[in-house]
Tab-separated table of C-alpha atoms in Angstrom:
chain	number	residue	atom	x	y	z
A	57	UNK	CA	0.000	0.000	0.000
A	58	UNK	CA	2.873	2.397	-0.231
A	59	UNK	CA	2.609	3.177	-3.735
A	60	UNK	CA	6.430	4.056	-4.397
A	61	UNK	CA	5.325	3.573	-8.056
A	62	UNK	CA	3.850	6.909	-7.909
A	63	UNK	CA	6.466	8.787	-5.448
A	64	UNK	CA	9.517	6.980	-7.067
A	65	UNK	CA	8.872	6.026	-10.932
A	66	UNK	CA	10.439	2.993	-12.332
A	67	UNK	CA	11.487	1.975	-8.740
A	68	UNK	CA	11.090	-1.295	-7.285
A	69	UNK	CA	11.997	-3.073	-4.079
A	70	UNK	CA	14.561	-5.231	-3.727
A	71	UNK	CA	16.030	-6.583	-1.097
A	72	UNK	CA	19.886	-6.586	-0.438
A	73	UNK	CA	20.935	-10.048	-0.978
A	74	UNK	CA	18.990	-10.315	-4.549
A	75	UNK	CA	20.568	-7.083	-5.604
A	76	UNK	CA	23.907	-8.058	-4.363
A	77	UNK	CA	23.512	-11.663	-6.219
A	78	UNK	CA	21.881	-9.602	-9.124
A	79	UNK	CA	25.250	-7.241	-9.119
A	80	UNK	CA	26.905	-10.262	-8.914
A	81	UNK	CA	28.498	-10.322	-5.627
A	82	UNK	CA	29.738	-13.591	-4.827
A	83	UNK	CA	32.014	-15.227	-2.614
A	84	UNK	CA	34.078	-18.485	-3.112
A	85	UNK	CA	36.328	-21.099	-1.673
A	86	UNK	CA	35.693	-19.884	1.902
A	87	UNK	CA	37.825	-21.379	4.096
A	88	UNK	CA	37.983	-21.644	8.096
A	89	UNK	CA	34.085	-21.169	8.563
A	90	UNK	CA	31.367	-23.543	7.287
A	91	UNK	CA	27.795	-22.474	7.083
A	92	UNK	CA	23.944	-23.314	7.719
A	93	UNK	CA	20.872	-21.473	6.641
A	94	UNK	CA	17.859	-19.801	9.005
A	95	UNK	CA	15.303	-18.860	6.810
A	96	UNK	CA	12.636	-16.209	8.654
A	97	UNK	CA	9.481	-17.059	8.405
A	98	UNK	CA	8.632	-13.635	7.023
A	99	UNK	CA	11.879	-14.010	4.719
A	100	UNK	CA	12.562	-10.688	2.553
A	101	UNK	CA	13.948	-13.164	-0.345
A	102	UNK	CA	11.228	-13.111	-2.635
A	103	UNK	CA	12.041	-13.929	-6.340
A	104	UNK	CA	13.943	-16.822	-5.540
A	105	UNK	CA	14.132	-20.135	-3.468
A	106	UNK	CA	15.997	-18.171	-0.407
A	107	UNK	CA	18.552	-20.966	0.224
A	108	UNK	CA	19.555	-21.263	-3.300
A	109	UNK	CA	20.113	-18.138	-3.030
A	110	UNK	CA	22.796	-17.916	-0.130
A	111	UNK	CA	24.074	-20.763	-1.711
A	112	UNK	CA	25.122	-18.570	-4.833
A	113	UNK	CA	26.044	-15.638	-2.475
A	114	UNK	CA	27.892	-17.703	0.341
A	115	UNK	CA	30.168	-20.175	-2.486
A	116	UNK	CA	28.530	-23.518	-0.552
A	117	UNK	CA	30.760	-25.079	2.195
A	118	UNK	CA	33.877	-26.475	1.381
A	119	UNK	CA	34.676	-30.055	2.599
A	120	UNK	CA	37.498	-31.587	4.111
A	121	UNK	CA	38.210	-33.232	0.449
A	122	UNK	CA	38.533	-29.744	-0.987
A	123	UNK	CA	34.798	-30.527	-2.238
A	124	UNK	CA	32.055	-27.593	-2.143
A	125	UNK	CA	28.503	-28.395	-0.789
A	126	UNK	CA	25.577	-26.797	-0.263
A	127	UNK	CA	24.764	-24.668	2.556
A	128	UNK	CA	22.028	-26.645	3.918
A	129	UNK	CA	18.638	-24.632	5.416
A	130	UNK	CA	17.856	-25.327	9.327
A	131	UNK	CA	14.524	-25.858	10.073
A	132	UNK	CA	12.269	-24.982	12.468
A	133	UNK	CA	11.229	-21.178	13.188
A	134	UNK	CA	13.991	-19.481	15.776
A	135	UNK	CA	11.027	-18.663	18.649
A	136	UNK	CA	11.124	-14.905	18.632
A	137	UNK	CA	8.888	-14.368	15.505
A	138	UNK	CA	8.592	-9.773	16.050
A	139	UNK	CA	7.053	-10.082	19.785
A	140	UNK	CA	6.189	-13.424	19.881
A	141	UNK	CA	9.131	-14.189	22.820
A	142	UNK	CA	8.054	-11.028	24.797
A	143	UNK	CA	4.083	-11.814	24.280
A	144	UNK	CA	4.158	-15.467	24.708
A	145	UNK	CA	7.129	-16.803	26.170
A	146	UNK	CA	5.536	-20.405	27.634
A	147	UNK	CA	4.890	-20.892	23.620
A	148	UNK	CA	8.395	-19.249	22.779
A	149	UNK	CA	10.365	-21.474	24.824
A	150	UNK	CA	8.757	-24.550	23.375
A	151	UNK	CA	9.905	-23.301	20.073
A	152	UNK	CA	13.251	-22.582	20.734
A	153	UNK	CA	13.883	-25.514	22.221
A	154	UNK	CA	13.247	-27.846	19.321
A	155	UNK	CA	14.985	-24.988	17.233
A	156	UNK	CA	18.308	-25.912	19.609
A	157	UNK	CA	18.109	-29.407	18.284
A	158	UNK	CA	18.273	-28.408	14.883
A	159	UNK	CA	20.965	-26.292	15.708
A	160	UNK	CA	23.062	-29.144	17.242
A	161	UNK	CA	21.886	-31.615	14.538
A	162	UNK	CA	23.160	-28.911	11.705
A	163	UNK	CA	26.409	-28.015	13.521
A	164	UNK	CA	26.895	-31.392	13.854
A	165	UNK	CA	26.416	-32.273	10.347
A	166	UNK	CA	28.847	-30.017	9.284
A	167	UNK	CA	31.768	-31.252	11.741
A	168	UNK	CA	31.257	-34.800	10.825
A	169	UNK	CA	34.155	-35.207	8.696
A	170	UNK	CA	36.566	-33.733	11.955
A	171	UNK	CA	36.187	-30.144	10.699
A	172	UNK	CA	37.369	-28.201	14.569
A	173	UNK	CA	36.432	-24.587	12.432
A	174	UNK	CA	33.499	-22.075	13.078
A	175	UNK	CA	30.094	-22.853	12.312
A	176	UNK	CA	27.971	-20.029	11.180
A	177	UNK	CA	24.159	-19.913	10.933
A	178	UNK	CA	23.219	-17.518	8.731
A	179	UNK	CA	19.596	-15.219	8.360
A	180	UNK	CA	18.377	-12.485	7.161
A	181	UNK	CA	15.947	-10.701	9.926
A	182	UNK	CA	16.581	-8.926	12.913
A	183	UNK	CA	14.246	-10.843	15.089
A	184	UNK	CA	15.734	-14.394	13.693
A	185	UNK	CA	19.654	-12.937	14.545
A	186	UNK	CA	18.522	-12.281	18.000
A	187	UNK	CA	16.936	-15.558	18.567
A	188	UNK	CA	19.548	-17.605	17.040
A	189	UNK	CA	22.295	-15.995	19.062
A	190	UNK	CA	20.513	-17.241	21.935
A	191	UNK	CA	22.481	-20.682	20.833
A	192	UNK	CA	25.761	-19.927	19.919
A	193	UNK	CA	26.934	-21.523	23.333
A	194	UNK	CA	24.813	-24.335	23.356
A	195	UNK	CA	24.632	-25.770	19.769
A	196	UNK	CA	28.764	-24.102	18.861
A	197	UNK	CA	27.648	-21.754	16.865
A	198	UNK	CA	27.722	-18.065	16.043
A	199	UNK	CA	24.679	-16.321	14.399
A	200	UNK	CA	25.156	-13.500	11.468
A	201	UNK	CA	23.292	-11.975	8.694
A	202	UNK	CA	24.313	-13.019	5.242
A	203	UNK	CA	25.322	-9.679	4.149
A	204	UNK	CA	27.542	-9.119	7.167
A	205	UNK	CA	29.502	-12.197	7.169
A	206	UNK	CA	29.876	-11.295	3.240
A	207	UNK	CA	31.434	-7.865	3.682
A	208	UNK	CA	33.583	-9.285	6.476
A	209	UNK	CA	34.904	-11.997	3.904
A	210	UNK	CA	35.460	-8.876	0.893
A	211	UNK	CA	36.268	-6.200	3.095
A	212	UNK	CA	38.434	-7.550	6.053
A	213	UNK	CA	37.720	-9.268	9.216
A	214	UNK	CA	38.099	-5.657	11.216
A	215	UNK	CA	35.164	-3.988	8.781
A	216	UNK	CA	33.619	-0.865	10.649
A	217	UNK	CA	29.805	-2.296	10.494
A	218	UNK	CA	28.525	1.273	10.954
A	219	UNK	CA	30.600	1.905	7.216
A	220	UNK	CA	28.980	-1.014	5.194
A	221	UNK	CA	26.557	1.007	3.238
A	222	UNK	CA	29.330	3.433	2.271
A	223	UNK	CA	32.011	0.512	1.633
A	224	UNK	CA	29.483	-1.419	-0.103
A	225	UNK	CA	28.214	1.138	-2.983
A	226	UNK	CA	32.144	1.547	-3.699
A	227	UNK	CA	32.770	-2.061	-4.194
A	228	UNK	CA	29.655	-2.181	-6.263
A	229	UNK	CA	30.474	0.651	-8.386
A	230	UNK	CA	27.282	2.149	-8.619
């Protein structure tokens, strides 16, 4: 119902990982981190299949045979859901706590093979990032968005967050 059609002609909206895939901003061959995939249930990712998606962005996972695979989606919603932890947290807790066993079951997936690296889990909404951080103790993990962990890996590990939009539109070129 906002109508940017008429304030902003010829605009659409897009959001930031299908314009960065669209600009073709990849990465590839990561090394020392291996990833998983939280979709939101309200994901922004709308004009493709989300984890295909990070899956072009991210480069996959590479094995301990030197062999890329593909970031694999985590199921289950992460229990915060906007207010849904604040409003009902007897329902909330449920949630998370079959969310934790996916976590474990991923991160265990993805050390299988002996990798002793980071895992990531990986989303794209601020309510998801909080409730997935909520296990990075438990299941060994560390929670990011997709578009942070990729300016970390093209712009340096020390990246000023604050400074992405800036840093980003120069890499881009536009």
């Amino acid at each position: 119902g906002y109508e940017f059609e008429k304030i902003f002609p010829g605009c659409r909206i897009t959001d930031i990982h299908e314009y960065l895939l669209e600009k073709g901003v990849r990465l590839e061959g990561i090394t020392g981190t291996r990833y998983m995939y939280h979709d939101p249930c309200h994901t922004p990712i709308k004009t493709m299949d989300p984890t295909k998606l990070v899956n072009q962005l991210m480069g996959g996972n590479l094995g301990a045979d030197g062999q890329t695979r593909a970031i694999e989606k985590n199921d289950r919603c992460c229990g915060e859901s906007g207010t849904l932890a604040v409003t009902r947290p007897d329902i909330s807790t449920q949630v998370r706590f079959r969310k934790e066993q996916e976590m474990r079951k991923g991160a265990d997936r993805l050390r299988a093979d002996g990798y002793g690296g980071k895992v990531k889990v990986l989303t794209s909404c601020p309510s998801c990032l909080q409730g997935l951080a909520r296990y990075n103790d438990d299941a060994g993990t560390d929670a990011d968005y997709i578009v942070v962990e990729m300016a970390r890996r093209l712009l340096g590990e020390n990246v000023q967050i604050d400074a992405l939009g800036h840093r980003f539109v120069q890499i881009l070129q536009v």
